[in-house]
Tab-separated table of C-alpha atoms in Angstrom:
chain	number	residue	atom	x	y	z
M	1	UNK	CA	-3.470	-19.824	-3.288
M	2	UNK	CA	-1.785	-16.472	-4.646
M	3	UNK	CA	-0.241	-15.007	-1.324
M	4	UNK	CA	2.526	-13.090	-0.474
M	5	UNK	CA	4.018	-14.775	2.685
M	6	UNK	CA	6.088	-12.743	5.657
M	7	UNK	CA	7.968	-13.913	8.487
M	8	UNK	CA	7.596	-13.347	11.675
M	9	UNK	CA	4.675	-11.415	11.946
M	10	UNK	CA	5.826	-9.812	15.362
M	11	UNK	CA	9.079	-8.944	16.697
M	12	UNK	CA	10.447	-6.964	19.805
M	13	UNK	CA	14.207	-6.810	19.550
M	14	UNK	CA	17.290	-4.539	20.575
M	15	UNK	CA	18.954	-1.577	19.694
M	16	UNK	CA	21.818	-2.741	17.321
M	17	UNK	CA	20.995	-6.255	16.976
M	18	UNK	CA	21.253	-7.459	13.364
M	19	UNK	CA	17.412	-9.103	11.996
M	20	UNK	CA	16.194	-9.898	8.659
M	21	UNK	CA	12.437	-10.176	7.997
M	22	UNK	CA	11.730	-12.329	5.509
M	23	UNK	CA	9.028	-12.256	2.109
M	24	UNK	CA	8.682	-14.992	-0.400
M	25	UNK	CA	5.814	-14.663	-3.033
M	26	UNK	CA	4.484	-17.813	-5.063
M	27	UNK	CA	3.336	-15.684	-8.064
M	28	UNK	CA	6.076	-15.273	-10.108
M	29	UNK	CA	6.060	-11.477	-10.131
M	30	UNK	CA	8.885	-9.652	-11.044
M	31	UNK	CA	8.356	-6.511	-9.083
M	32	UNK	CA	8.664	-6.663	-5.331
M	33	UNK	CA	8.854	-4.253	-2.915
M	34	UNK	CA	9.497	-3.045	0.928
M	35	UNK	CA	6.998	-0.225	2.828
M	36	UNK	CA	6.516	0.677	5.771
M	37	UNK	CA	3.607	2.252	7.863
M	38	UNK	CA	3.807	5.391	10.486
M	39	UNK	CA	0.854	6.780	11.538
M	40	UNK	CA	-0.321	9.655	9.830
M	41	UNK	CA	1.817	9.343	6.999
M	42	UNK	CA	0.328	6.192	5.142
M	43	UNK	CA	2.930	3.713	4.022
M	44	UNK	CA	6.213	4.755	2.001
M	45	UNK	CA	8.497	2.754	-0.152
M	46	UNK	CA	11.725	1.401	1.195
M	47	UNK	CA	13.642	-0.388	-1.430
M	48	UNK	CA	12.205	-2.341	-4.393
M	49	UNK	CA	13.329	-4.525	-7.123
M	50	UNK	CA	12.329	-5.287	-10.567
M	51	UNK	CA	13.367	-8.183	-11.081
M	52	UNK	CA	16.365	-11.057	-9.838
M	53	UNK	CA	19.739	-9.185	-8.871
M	54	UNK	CA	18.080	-5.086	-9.734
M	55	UNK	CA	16.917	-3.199	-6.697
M	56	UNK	CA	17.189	0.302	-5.755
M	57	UNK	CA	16.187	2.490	-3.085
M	58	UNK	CA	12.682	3.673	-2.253
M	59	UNK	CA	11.699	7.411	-0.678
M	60	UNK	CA	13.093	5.726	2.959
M	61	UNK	CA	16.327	3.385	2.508
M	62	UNK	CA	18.807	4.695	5.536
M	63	UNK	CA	19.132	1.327	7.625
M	64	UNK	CA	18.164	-0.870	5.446
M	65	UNK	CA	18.983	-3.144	3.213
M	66	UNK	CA	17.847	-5.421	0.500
M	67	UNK	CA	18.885	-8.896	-1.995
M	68	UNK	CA	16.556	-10.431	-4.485
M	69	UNK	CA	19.132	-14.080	-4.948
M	70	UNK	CA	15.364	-16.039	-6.193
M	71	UNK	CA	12.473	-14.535	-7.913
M	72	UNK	CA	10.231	-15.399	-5.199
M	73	UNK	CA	11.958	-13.888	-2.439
M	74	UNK	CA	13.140	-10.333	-0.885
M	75	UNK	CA	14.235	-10.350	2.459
M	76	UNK	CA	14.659	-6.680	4.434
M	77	UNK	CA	17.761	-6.937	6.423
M	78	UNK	CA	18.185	-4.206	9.557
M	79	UNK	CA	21.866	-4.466	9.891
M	80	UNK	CA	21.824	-1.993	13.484
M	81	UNK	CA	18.194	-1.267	14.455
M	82	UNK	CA	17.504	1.671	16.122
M	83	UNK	CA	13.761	2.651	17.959
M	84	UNK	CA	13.206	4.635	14.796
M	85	UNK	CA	12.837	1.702	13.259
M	86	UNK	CA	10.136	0.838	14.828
M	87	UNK	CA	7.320	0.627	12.343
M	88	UNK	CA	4.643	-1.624	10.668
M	89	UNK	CA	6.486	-3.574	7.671
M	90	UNK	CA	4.815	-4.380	4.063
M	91	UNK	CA	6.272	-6.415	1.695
M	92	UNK	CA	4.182	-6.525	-1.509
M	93	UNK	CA	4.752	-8.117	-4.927
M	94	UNK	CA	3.079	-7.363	-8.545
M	95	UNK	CA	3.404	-8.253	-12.368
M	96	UNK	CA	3.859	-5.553	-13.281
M	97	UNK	CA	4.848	-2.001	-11.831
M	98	UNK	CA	1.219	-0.530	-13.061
M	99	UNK	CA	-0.334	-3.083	-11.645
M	100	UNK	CA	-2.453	-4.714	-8.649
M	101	UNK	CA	0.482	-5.389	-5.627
M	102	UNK	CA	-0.177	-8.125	-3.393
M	103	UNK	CA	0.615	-7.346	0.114
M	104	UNK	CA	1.948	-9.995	2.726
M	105	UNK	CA	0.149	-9.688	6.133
M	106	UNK	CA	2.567	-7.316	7.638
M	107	UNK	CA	5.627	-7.125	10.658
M	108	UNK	CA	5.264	-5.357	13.213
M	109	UNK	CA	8.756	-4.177	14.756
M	110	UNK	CA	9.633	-2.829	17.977
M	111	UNK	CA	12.966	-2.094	18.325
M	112	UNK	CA	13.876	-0.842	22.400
D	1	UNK	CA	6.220	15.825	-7.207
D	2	UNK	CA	3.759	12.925	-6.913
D	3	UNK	CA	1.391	13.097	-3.778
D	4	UNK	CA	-1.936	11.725	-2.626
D	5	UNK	CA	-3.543	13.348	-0.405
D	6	UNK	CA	-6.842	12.354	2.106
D	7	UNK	CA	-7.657	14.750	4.360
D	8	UNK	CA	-9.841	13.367	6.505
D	9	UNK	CA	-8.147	11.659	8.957
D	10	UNK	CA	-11.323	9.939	10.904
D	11	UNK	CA	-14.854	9.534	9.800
D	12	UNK	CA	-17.514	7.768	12.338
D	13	UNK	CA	-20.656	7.373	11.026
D	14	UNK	CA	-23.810	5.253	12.068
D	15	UNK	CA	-24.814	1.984	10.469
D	16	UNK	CA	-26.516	2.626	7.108
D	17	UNK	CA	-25.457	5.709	6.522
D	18	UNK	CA	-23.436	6.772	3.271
D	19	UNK	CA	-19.927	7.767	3.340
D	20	UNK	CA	-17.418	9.082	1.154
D	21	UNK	CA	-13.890	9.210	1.214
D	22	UNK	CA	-11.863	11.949	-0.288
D	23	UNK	CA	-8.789	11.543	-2.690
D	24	UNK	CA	-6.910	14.106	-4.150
D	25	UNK	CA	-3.707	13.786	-5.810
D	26	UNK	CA	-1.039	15.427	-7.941
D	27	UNK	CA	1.083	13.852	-10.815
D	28	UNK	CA	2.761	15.689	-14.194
D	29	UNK	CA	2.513	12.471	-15.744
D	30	UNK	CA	-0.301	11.403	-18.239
D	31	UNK	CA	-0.354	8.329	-17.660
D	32	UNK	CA	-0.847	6.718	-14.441
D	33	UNK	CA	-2.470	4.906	-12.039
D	34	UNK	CA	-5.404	5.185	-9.155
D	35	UNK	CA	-5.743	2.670	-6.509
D	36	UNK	CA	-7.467	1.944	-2.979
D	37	UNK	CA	-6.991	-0.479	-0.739
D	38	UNK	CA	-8.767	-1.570	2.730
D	39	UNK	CA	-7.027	-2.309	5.892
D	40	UNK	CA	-9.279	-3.579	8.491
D	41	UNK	CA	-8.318	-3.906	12.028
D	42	UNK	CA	-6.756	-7.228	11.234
D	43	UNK	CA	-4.188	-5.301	9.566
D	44	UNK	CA	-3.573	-7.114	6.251
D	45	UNK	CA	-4.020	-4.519	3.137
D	46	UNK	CA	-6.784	-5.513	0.486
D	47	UNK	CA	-7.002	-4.540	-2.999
D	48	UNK	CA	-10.033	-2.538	-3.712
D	49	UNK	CA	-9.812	-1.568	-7.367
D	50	UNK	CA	-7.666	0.399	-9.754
D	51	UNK	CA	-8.304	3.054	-12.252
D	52	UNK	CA	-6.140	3.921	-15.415
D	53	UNK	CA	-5.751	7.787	-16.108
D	54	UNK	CA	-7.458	7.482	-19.628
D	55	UNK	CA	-10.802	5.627	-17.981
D	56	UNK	CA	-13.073	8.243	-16.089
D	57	UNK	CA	-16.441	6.438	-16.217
D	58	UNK	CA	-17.700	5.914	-12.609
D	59	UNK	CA	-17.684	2.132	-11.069
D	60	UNK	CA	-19.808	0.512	-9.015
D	61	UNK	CA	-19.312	-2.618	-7.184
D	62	UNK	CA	-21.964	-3.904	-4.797
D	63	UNK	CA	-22.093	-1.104	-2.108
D	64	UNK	CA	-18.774	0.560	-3.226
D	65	UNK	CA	-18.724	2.882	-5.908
D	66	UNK	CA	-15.873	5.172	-7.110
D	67	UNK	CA	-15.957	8.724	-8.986
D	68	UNK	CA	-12.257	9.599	-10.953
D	69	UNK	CA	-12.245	13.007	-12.091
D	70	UNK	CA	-9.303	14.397	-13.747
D	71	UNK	CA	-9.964	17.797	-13.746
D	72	UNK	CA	-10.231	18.465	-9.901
D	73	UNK	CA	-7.729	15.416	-9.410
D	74	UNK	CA	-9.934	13.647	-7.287
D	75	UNK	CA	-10.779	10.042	-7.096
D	76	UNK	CA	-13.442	9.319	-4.398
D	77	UNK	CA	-15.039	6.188	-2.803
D	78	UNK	CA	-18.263	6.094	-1.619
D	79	UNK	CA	-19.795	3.861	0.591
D	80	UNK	CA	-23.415	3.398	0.536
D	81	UNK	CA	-25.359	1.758	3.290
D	82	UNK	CA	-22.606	1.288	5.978
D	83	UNK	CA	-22.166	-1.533	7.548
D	84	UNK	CA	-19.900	-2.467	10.792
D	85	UNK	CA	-17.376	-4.588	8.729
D	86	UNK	CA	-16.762	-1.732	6.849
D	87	UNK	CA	-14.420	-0.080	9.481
D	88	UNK	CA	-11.198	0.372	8.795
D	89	UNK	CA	-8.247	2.387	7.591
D	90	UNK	CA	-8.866	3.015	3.640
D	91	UNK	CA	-5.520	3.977	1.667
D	92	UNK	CA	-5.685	5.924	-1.953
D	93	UNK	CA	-2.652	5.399	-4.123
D	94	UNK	CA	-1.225	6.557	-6.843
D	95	UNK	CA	1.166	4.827	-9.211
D	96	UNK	CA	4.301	6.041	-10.893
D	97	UNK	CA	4.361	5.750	-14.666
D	98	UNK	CA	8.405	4.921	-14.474
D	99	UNK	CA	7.457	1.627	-13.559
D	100	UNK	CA	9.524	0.669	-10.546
D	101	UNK	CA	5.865	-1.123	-8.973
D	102	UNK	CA	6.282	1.881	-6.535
D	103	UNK	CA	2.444	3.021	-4.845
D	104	UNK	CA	2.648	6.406	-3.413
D	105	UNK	CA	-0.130	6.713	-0.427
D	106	UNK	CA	-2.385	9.114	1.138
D	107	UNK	CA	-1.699	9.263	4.384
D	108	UNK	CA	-5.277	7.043	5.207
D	109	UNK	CA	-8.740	7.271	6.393
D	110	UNK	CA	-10.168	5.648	9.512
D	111	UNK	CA	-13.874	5.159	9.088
D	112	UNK	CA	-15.825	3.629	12.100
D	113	UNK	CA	-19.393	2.664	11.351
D	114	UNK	CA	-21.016	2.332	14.967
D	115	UNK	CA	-24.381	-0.319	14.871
């Protein structure tokens, strides 16, 4: 099945404590990238990547940060949280950049 | 700049009635792309459709049906004969032409469809 898998799909942590959320996609699609979701203001790009070793920042990269090592995955790295980070977290993958993206199911982060 | 825009916010409406959902956006680009997804209260996002700048004709799949029109910038989505599993949070998006697989969204629309 075509999916776009994220890990975990909750997480409370604490101001300044280093996390990665993880997204692997078994598609082979080149682009992949990071979004996340505030109310009222739909869900804006982070980072993306277009294919192994490229990425480059999205409207909303301060804290974050990004590696595509494999094809098939793109992990989002927090290296100091803060509660502004606290958000709803899409990683989503497609063949091409005009085309369908395939969403994983979403992380919700709470950082206190 | 590139922006979507959906200004309703909330819809409720009662089973069986139609809805539509407004989507305006803004691009200087001639090429590009129109999308909308669902997210129901499970929270996942699902792929509705997507709509190439060049193609205007109207679609119509099952109870959804979609009206692009270029020169008001508007790309609808109706729903006809509501249903309950129809609530949810409904995203337009638009895609960039310089093909970094970047979606710009509306901000979303919750429709409720009460029984």
């Amino acid at each position: 099945e075509a999916q776009v898998t994220q890990n975990p799909r909750y997480l409370i942590t604490v101001t300044g404590k280093k996390l990665t959320v993880t997204c692997s996609q078994n598609m082979n699609h080149e682009y992949m990238s990071w979004y996340r979701q505030d109310p009222g203001l739909g869900l804006r790009q982070i980072y993306y990547s277009m294919n192994v070793e490229v990425t480059d920042k999205g409207d909303v990269p301060e804290g974050y940060k990004v590696s595509r090592k494999e094809k098939r995955n793109f992990p989002l790295i927090l290296e100091s949280p803060s509660p502004n980070q606290t958000s709803l977290y899409f990683c989503a993958s497609s063949d091409r950049g005009i085309t369908e993206a395939f969403f994983g199911q979403g992380t919700r982060l709470t950082v206190v | 700049a590139q922006k979507v825009t959906q200004a309703q916010t909330e819809i409720s409406v009662v089973e069986k009635e139609d809805v539509t959902l407004d989507c305006v956006y803004e691009t200087r680009d001639t090429t590009y792309y129109l999308f909308w997804y669902k997210q129901p209260p499970s929270g996942e996002l699902v792929f509705l459709i997507r709509r190439n700048s060049f193609d205007e004709q109207n679609e119509i799949s099952g109870r959804y049906s979609w009206n692009f029109q270029k020169s008001t910038s508007s790309f609808n989505f109706t729903i006809t004969a509501s249903q309950v599993v129809d609530s949810a949070v409904y995203f337009c998006a638009l895609s960039e032409t310089s093909n970094t697989g970047k979606l710009i969204f509306g901000q979303g629309t919750t429709l409720q469809v009460k029984p």
